[in-house]
GROMACS .gro file of C-alpha atoms in nm:
model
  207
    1UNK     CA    1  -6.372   4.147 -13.681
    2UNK     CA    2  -6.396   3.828 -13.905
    3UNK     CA    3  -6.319   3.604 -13.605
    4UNK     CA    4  -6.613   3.719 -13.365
    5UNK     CA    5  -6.825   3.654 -13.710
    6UNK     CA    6  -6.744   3.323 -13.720
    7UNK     CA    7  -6.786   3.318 -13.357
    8UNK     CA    8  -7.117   3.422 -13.341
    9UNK     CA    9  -7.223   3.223 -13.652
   10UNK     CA   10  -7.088   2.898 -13.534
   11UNK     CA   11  -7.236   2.962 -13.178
   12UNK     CA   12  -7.523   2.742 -13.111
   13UNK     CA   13  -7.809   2.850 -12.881
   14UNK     CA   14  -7.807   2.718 -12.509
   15UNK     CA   15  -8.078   2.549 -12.464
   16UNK     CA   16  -7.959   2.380 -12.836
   17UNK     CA   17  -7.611   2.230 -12.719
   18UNK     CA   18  -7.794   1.882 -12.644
   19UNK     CA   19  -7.866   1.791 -12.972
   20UNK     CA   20  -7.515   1.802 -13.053
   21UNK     CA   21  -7.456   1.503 -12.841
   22UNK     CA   22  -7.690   1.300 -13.089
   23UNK     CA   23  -7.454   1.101 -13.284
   24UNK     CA   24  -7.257   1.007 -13.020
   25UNK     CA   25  -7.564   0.865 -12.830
   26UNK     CA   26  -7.599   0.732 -13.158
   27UNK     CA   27  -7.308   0.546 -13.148
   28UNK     CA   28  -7.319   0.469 -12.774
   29UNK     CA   29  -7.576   0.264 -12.858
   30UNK     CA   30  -7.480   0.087 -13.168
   31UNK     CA   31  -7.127   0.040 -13.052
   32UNK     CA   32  -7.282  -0.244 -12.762
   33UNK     CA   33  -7.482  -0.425 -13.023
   34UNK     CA   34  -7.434  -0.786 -12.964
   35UNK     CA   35  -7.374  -1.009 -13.313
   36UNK     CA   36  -7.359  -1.380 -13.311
   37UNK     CA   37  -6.992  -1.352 -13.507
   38UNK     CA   38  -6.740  -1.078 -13.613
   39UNK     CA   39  -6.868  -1.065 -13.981
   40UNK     CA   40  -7.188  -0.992 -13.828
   41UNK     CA   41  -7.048  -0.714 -13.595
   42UNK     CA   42  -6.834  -0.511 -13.839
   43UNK     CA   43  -7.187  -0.323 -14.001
   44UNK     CA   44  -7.244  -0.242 -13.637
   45UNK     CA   45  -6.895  -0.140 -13.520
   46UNK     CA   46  -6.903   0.083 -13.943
   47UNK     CA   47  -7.199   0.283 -13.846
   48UNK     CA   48  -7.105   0.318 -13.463
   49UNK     CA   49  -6.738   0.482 -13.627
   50UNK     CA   50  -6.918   0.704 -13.873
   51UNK     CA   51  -7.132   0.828 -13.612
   52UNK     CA   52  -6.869   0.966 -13.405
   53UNK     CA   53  -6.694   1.153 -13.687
   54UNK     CA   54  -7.006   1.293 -13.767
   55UNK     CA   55  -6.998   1.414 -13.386
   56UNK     CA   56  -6.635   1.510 -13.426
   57UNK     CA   57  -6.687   1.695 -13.732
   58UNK     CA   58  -6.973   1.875 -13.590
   59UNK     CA   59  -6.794   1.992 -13.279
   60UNK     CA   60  -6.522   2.118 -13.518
   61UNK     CA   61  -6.770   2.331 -13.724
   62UNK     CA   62  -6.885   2.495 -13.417
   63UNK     CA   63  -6.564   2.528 -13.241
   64UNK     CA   64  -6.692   2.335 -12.947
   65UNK     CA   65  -6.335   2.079 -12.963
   66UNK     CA   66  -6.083   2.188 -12.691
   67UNK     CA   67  -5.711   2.246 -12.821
   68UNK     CA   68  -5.589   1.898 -12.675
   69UNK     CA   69  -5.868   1.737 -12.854
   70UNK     CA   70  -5.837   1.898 -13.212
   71UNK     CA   71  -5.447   1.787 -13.113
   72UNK     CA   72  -5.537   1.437 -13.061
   73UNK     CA   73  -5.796   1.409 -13.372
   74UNK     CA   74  -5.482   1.550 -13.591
   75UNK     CA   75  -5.271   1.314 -13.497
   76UNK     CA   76  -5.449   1.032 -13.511
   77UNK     CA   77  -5.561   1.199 -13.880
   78UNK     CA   78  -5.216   1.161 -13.960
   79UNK     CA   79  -5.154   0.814 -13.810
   80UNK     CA   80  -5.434   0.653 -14.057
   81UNK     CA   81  -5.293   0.858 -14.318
   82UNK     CA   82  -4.960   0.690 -14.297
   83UNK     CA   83  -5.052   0.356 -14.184
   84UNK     CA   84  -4.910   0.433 -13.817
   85UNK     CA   85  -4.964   0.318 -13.487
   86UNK     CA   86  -4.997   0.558 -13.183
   87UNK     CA   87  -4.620   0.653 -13.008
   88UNK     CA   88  -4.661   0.439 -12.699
   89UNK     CA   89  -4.569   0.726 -12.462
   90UNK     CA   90  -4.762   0.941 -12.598
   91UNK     CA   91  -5.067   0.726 -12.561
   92UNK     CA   92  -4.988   0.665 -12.301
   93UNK     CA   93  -4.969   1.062 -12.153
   94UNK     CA   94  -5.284   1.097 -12.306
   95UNK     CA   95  -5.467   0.844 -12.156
   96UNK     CA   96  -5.359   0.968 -11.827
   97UNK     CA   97  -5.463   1.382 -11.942
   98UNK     CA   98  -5.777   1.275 -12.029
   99UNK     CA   99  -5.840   1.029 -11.695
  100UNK     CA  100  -5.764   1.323 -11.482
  101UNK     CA  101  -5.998   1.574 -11.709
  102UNK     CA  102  -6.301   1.349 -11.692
  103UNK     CA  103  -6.248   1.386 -11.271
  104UNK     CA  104  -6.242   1.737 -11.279
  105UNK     CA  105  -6.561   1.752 -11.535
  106UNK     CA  106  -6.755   1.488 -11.364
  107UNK     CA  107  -6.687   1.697 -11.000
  108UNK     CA  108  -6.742   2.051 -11.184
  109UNK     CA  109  -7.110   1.868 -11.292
  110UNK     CA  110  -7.172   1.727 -10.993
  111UNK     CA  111  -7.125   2.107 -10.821
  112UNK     CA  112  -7.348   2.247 -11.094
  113UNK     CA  113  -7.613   1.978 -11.056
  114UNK     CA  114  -7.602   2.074 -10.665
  115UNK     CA  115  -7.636   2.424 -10.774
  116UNK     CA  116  -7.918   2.346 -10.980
  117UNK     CA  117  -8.096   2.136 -10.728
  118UNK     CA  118  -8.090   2.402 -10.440
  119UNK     CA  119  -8.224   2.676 -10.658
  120UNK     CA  120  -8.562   2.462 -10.771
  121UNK     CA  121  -8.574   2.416 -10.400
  122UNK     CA  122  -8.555   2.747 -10.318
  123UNK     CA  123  -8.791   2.875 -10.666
  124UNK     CA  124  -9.051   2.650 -10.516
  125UNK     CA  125  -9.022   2.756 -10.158
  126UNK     CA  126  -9.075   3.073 -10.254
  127UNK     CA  127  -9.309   3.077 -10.526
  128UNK     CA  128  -9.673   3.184 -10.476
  129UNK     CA  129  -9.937   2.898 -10.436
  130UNK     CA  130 -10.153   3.060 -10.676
  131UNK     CA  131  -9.876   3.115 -10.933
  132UNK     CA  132  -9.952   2.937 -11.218
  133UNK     CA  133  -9.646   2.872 -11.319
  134UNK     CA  134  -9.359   2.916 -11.036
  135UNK     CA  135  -9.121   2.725 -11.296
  136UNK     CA  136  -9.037   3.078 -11.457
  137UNK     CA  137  -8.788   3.127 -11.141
  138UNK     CA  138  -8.554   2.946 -11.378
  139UNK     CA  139  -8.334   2.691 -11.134
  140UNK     CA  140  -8.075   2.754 -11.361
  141UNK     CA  141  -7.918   3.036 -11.532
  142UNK     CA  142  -7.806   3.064 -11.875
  143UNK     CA  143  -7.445   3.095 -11.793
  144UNK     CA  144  -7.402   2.783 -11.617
  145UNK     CA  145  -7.664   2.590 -11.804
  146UNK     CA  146  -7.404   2.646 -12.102
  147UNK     CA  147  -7.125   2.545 -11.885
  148UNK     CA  148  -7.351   2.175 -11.786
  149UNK     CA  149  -7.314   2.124 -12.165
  150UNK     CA  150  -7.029   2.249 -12.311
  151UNK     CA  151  -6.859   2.008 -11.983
  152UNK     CA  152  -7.092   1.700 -12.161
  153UNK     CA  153  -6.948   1.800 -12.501
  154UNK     CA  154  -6.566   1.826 -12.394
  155UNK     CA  155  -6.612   1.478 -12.246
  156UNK     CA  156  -6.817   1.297 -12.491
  157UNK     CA  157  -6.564   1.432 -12.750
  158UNK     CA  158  -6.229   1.267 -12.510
  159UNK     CA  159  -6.460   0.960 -12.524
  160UNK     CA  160  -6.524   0.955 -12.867
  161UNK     CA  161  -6.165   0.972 -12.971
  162UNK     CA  162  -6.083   0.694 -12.761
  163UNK     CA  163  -6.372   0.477 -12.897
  164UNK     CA  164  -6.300   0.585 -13.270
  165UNK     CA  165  -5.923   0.412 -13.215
  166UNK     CA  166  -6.075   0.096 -13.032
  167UNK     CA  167  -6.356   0.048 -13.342
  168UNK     CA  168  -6.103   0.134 -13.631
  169UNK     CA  169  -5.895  -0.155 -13.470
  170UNK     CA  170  -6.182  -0.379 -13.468
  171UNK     CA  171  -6.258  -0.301 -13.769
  172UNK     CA  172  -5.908  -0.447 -13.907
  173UNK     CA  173  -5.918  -0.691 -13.708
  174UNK     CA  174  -6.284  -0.804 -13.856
  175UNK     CA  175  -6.113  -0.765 -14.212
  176UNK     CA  176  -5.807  -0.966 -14.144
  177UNK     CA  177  -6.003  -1.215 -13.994
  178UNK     CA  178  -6.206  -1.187 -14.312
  179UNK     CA  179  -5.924  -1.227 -14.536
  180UNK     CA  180  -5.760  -1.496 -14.327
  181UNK     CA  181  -6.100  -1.719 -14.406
  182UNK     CA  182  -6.126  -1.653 -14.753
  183UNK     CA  183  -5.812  -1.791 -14.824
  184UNK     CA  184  -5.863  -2.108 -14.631
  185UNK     CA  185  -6.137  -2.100 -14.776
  186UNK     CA  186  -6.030  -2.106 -15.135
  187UNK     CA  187  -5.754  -2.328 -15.079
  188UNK     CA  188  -5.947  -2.581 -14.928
  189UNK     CA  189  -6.157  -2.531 -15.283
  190UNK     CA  190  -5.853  -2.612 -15.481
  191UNK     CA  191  -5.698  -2.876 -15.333
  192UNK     CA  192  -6.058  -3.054 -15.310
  193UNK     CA  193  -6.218  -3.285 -15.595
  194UNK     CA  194  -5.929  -3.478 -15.581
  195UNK     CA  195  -5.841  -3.766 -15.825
  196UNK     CA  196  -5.643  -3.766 -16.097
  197UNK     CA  197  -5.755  -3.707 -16.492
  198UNK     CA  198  -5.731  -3.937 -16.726
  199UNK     CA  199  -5.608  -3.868 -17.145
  200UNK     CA  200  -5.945  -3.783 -17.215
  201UNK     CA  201  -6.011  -3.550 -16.885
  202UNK     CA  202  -6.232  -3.848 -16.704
  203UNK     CA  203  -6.151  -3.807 -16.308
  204UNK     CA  204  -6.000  -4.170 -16.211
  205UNK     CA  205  -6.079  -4.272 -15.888
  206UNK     CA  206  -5.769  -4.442 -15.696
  207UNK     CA  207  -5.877  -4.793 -15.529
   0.00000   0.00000   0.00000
């Protein structure tokens, strides 16, 4: 049917699910640049926000966003649309959701890394001395090598929504801050030169 199509065309390989985590890494990174003042920071905190969407929109084209987090990404979609803030509660219960899904993903890696650890173990235990390459006992099956990173995905996409909302506020703030400046700025520019003009616009100096 036309969904398992688009399933299987927006599937991504196994052993290619890490390189959709590159623009959050991306970001990661960028998003803890130091700059000496906010003017400085806002190209860094720009490019650390576009990088995530790009991750967003790329776990959206390949299906990889749970339901709660397409949820989420629409409604905070709508919220910038009309200029809104989050519902406190609702924030609020998400917040909590997503503290108690990054336990259960962080413990469900941990038990796969264990998994993964005893089978190299065991490949190597068992492997010939004269094999030239006992690494082809794979320590880790397709099935739950897919699970590792579709588990990294899922959180790096909870993260990301959180850290899109903290940068888009920082980002205002950096503006307002901006604007705030500018018009200091400006009327400090007209209400400087002082003096008054004479008839024939010579500025006369008061003693």
């Amino acid at each position: 049917d036309e969904h398992g199509k688009l399933e299987q065309l927006h599937r991504i390989a196994t052993s290619d699910l890490k390189y959709v985590l590159c623009e959050f890494y991306l970001a990661e990174v960028v998003s803890r640049t130091r700059a000496p003042n906010p003017a400085a920071r806002a190209p860094f905190a720009a490019e650390a926000a576009d990088a995530l969407e790009a991750f967003l929109r790329r776990c959206e084209v390949h299906d990889l966003l749970t339901p709660e987090a397409k949820r989420q990404r629409e409604e905070l979609k709508r919220q910038r649309e009309r200029g809104q803030n989050a519902d406190p509660g609702t924030a609020r219960a998400d917040k909590v959701a997503r503290f108690r899904r990054e336990r259960a993903i962080r413990a469900r890696l941990e038990e796969l890394e264990s998994t993964r650890r005893r089978r190299a173990e065991e490949a190597l235990l068992n492997a010939d001395w004269d094999d030239e390459d006992p690494d082809d006992a794979s320590p880790e099956d397709e099935v739950e090598e897919r699970e590792r990173w579709t588990l990294l995905i899922e959180d790096a996409a909870a993260k990301s929504l959180d850290n899109a909302t903290h940068l888009a506020r920082e980002l205002e703030m950096i503006a307002a801050r901006g604007e705030l400046e500018a018009a200091r700025m400006g009327g400090e520019g007209e209400g400087g030169g002082g003096g008054e003009r004479g008839e024939g616009g010579e500025t006369l100096i008061a003693e």
